[in-house]
Coordinates of C-alpha atoms in Angstrom, one line a residue:
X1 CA 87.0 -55.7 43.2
X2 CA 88.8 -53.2 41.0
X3 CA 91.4 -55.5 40.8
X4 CA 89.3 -58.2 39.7
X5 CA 87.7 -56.0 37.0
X6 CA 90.9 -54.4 35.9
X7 CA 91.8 -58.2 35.0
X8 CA 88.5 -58.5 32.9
X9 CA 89.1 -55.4 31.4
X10 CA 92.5 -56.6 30.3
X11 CA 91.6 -59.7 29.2
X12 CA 88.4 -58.2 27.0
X13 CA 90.8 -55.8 25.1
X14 CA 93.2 -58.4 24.4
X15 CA 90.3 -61.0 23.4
X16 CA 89.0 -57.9 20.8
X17 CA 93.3 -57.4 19.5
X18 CA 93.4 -61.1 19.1
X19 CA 91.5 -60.6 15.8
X20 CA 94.6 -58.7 14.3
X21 CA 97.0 -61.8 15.1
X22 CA 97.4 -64.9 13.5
X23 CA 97.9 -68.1 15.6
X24 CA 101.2 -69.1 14.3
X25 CA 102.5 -65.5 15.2
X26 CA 101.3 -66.0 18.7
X27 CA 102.6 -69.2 19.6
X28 CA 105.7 -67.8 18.3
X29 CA 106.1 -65.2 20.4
X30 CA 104.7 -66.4 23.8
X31 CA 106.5 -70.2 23.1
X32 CA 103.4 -72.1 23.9
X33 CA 102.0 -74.6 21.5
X34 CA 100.3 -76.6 24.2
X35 CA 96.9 -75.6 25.0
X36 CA 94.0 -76.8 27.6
X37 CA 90.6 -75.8 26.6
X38 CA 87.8 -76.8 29.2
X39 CA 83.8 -76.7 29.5
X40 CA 81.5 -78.0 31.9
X41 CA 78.7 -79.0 29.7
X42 CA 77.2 -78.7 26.4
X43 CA 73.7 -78.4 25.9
X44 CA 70.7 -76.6 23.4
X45 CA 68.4 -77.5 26.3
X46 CA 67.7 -75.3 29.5
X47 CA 69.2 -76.3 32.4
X48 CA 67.8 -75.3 35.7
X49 CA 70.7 -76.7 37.6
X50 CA 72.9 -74.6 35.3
X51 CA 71.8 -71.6 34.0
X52 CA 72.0 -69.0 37.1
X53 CA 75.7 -70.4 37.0
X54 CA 77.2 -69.8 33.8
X55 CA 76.9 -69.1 30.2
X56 CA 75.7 -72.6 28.5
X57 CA 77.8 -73.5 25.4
X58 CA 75.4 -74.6 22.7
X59 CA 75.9 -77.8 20.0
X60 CA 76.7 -75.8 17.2
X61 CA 79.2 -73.4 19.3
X62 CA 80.8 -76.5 20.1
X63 CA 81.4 -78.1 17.0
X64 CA 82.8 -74.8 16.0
X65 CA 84.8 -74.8 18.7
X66 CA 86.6 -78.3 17.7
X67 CA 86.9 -77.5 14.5
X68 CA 88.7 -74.3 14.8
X69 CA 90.9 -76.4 17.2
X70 CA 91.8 -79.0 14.9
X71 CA 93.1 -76.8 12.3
X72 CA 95.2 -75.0 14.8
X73 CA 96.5 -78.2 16.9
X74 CA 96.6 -81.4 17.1
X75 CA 94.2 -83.6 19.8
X76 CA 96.5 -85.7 22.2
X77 CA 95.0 -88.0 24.7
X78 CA 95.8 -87.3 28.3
X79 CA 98.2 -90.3 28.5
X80 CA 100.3 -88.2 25.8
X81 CA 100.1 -85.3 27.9
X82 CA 101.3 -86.8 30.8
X83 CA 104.1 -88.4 28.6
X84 CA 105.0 -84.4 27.5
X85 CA 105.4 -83.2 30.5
X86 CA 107.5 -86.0 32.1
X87 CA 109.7 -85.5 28.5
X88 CA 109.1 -88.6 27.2
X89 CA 107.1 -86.9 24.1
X90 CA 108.7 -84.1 22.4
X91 CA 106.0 -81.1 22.1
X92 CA 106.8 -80.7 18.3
X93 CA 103.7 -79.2 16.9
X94 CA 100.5 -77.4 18.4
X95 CA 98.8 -79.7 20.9
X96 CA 95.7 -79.3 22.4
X97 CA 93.7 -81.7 25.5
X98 CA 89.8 -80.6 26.0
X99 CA 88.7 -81.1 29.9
X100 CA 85.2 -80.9 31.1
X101 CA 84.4 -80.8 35.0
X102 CA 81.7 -81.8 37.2
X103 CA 80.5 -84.8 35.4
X104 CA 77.0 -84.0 33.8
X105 CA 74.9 -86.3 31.9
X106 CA 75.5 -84.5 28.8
X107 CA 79.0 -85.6 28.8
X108 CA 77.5 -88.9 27.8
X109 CA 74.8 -88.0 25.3
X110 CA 75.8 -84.6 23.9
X111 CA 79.5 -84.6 24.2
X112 CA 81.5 -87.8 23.9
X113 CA 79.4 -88.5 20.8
X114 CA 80.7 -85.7 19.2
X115 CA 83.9 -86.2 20.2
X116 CA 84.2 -90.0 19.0
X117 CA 82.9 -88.7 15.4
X118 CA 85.6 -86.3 14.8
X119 CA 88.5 -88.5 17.4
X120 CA 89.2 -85.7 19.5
X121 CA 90.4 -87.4 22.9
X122 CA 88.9 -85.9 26.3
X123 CA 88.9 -86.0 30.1
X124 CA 85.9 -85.8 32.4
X125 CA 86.7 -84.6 35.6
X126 CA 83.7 -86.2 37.6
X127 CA 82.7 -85.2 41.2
X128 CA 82.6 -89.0 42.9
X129 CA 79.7 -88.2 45.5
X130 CA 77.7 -87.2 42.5
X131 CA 78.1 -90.0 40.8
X132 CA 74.5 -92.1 40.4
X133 CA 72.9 -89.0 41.0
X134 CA 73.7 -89.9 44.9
X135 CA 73.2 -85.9 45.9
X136 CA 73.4 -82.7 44.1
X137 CA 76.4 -79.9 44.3
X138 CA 75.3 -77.1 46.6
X139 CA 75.4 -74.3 43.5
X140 CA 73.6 -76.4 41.5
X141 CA 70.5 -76.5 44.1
X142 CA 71.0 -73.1 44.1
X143 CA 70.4 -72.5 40.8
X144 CA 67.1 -75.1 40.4
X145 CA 65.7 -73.0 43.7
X146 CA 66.5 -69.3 41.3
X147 CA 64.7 -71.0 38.4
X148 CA 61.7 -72.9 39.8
X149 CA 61.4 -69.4 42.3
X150 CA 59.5 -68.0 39.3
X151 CA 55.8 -67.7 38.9
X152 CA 55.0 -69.4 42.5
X153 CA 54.1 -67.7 45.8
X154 CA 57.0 -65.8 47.5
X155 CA 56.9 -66.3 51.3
X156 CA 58.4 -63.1 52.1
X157 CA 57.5 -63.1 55.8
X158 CA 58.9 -66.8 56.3
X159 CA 62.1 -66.2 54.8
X160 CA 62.8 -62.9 56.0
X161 CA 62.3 -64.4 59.6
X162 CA 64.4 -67.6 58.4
X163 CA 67.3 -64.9 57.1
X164 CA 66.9 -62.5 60.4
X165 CA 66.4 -60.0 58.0
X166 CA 63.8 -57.2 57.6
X167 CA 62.0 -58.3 54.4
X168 CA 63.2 -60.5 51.5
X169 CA 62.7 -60.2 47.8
X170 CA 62.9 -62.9 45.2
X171 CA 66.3 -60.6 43.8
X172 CA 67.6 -60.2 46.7
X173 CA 67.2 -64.2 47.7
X174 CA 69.2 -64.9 44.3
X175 CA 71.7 -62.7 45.4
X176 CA 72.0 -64.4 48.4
X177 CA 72.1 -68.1 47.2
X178 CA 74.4 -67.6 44.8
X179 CA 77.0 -66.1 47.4
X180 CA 76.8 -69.1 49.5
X181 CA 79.5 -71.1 50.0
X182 CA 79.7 -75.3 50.8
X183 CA 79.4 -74.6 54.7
X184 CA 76.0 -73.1 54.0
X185 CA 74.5 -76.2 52.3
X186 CA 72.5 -76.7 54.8
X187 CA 70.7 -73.1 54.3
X188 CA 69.9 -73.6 50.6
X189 CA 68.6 -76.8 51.6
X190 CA 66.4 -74.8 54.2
X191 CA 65.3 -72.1 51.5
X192 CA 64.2 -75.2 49.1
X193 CA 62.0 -76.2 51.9
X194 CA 60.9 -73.1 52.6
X195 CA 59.7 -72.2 48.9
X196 CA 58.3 -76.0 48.7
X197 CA 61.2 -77.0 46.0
X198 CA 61.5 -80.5 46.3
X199 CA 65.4 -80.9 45.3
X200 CA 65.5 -84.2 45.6
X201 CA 63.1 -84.8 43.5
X202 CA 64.7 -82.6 41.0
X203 CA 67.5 -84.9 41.3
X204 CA 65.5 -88.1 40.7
X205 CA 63.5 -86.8 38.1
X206 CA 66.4 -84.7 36.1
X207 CA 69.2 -87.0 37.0
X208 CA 71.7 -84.2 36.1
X209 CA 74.9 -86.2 36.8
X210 CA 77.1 -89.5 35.6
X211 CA 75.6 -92.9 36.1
X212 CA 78.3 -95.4 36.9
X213 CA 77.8 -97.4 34.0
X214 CA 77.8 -94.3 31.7
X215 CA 81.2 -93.9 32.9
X216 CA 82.5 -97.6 32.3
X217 CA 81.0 -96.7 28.7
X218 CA 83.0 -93.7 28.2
X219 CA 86.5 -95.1 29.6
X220 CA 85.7 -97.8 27.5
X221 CA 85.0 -95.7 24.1
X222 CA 88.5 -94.3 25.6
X223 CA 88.0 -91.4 27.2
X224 CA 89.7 -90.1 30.6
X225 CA 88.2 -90.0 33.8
X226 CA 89.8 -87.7 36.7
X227 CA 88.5 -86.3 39.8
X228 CA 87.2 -83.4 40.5
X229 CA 86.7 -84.2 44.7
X230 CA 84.3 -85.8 46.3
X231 CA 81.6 -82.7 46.3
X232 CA 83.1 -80.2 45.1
X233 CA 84.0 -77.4 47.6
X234 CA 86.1 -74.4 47.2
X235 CA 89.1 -75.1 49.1
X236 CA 89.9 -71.8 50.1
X237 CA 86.5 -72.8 52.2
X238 CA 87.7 -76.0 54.1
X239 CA 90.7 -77.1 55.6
X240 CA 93.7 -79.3 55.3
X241 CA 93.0 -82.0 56.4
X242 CA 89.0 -81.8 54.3
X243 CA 91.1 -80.7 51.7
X244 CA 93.2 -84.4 51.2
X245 CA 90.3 -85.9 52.3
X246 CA 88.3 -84.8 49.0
X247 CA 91.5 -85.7 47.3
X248 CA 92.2 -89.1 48.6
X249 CA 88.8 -90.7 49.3
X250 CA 87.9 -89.3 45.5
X251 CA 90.9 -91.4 44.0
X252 CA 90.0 -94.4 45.7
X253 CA 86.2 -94.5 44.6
X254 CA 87.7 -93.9 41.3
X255 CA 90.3 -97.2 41.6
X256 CA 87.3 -99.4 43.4
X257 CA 84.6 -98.6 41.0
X258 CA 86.4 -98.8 38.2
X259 CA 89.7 -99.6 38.3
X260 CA 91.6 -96.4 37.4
X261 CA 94.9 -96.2 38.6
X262 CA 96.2 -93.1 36.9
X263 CA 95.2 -90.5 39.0
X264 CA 94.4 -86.9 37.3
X265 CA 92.7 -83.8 39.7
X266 CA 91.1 -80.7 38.2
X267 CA 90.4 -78.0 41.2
X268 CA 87.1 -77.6 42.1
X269 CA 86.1 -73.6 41.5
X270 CA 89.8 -72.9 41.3
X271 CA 93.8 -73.7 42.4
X272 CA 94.5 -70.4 44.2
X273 CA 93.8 -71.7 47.9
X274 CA 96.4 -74.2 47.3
X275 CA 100.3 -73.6 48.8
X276 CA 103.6 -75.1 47.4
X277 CA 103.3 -77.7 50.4
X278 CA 99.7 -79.1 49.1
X279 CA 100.9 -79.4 45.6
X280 CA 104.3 -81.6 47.1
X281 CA 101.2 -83.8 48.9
X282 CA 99.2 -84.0 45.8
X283 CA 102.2 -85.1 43.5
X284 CA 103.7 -87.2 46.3
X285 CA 101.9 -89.1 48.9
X286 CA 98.6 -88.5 46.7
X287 CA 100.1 -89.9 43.3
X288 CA 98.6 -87.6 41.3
X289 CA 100.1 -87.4 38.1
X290 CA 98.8 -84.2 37.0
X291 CA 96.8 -81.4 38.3
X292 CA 94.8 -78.7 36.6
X293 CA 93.9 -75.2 37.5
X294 CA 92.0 -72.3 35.5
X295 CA 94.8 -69.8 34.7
X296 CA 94.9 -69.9 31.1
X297 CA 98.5 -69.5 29.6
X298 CA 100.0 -69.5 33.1
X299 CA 103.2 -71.5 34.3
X300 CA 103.1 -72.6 38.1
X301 CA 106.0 -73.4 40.7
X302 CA 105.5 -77.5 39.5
X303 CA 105.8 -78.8 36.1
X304 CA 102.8 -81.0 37.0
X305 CA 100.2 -78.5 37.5
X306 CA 99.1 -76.9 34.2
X307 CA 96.4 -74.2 33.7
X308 CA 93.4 -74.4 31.1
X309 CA 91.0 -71.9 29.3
X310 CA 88.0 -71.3 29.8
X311 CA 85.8 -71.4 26.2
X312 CA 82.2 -70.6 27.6
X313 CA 82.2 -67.9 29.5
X314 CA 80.8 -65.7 26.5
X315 CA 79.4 -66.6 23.3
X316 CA 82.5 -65.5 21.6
X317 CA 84.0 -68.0 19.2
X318 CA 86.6 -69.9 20.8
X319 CA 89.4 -68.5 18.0
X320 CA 88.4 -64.9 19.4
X321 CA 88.7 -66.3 23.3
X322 CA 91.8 -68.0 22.4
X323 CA 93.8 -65.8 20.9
X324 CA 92.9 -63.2 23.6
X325 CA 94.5 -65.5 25.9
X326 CA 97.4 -65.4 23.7
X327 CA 97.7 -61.7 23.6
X328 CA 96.9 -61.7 27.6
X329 CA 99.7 -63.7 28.0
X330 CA 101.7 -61.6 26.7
X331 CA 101.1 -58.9 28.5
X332 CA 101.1 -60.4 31.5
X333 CA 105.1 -61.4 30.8
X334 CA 105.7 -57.8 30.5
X335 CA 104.2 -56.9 33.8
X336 CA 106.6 -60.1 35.0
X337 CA 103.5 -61.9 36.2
X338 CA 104.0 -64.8 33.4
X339 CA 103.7 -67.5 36.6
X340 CA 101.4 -68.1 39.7
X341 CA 103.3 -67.4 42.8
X342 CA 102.7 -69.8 45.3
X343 CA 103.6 -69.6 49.2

């Protein structure tokens, strides 16, 4: 925990020195002119699913966002990514490749439009058992239960007996469903039941994720699609053998539904559980071409993983998030921490 915040610290106080340092200088000193911004969604709306999760990134932030990118890089497609890291493409100006994960509607009618009218290139990492709205990821049910708990009867007693606990408020239940992890699905689904949430209904009615032919549309307008797994667990949470199996089964939904043959897998919450042998699977027997964790301006002990930004975590402008990431960086080299160890 102090570790953890020690890190934030860190990473604020560089974020608020960034505004003293011009791009052009950073790139220079740190070497790095490639960057990999990422999202999940975009969105003026209030998402139920979303909002107990993580800062939403309005319209107009974004748009700022790609603009501000744009004068500092220059938008490659993931195809010329691949070809820069395998050396056939000479990295010989500021690059940049945006990434969004989990594969929500708005990719469809908020982002991709966007992005066609100004030709930035993207990826959508997409969850495949999400796809048609077929179920709903475990967080996000936890999140619809946190925002439809308000202004409806609390069934203290129930829940408190359901929990084995002494009594239950509505803050401590938040508390509690957003700590779960995938192997207590089955309890949030219990809580929904309990507090009369129809989540599937939710799911019907909202229909929060990708439709199939959405995604035909967007590969055909020339987009990326790349997995994200099948359902999105922490891996840290499951095994090896679950772990290819969300790998694998993921990349061949993606080849029989729509014939993609280039495989591309974004972690699902983040790369950290993952040892030098998974990463020789993934870019072996798997035949994924690239990988991506959540690391920022980190290197890693394979040319084929590489590590993105976050830009909504805040409401910061994504020049002030940047170039803190720049200046972390930096400081990180001096501590000789520059690179993710893995086992």
């Amino acid at each position: 925990m102090i570790e953890a915040r020690a890190k934030t610290g860190m990473a604020a106080l560089c974020a608020t020195a960034g505004s003293l340092v011009s791009e052009r200088a950073l790139m220079n000193v740190t070497g790095r002119t490639l960057l990999l911004p990422y999202y999940h969604t975009i969105t003026d709306a209030r998402l139920p699913h979303v909002c107990h999760l993580y800062q939403l990134r309005s319209k107009a932030l974004f748009v700022e966002d790609v603009e501000y990118l744009c004068k500092q890089y220059t938008p490659v497609s993931l195809r010329e990514l691949d070809d820069c890291v395998r050396g056939r493409r000479r990295i010989d100006k500021p690059l940049f490749h945006l990434s969004f994960d989990d594969g929500l509607r708005e990719i469809h009618s908020e982002i991709a439009p966007i992005l066609l009218r100004k030709g930035i290139p993207a990826t959508f990492f997409i969850n495949t058992d999400f796809v048609d709205n077929r179920a709903m990821f475990y967080r996000h049910k936890a999140s619809v239960i946190i925002e439809r708990m308000a202004g409806r009867a609390f069934p203290e007693r129930e829940l408190a007996a359901y929990l084995h606990q002494r009594d239950c408020t509505p803050e401590a239940l938040s508390t509690l469903l957003l700590s779960l992890d995938c192997n207590a699905a089955g309890m949030i689904d219990d809580i929904a039941r309990i507090l009369e949430i129809d989540l599937g209904e939710y799911l019907r009615d909202q229909q929060p994720y990708l439709r199939g032919d959405q995604i035909r549309e967007l590969l055909g307008q020339g987009f990326t699609i790349g997995s994200h797994s099948l359902s999105h667990p922490y891996f840290g949470d499951i095994g090896i053998d679950e772990r290819k199996r969300q790998v694998r089964e993921s990349f061949d939904y993606l080849a029989r539904e729509f014939g993609i043959g280039a495989y591309y897998f974004s972690f699902p919450f983040s790369d950290a559980p993952a040892d030098r042998a998974f990463m020789h699977w993934l870019h072996g027997e798997a035949q994924c071409r690239l990988s991506f964790g959540i690391s920022g301006l980190k290197d890693d002990c394979t040319k084929f993983h590489l590590h993105r930004i976050p830009l909504e975590r805040h409401t910061c402008s994504a020049r002030h998030t940047i170039k803190g990431a720049y200046l972390y960086s930096i400081a990180l080299s001096l501590l000789g921490r520059a690179s993710i160890a893995r086992q």
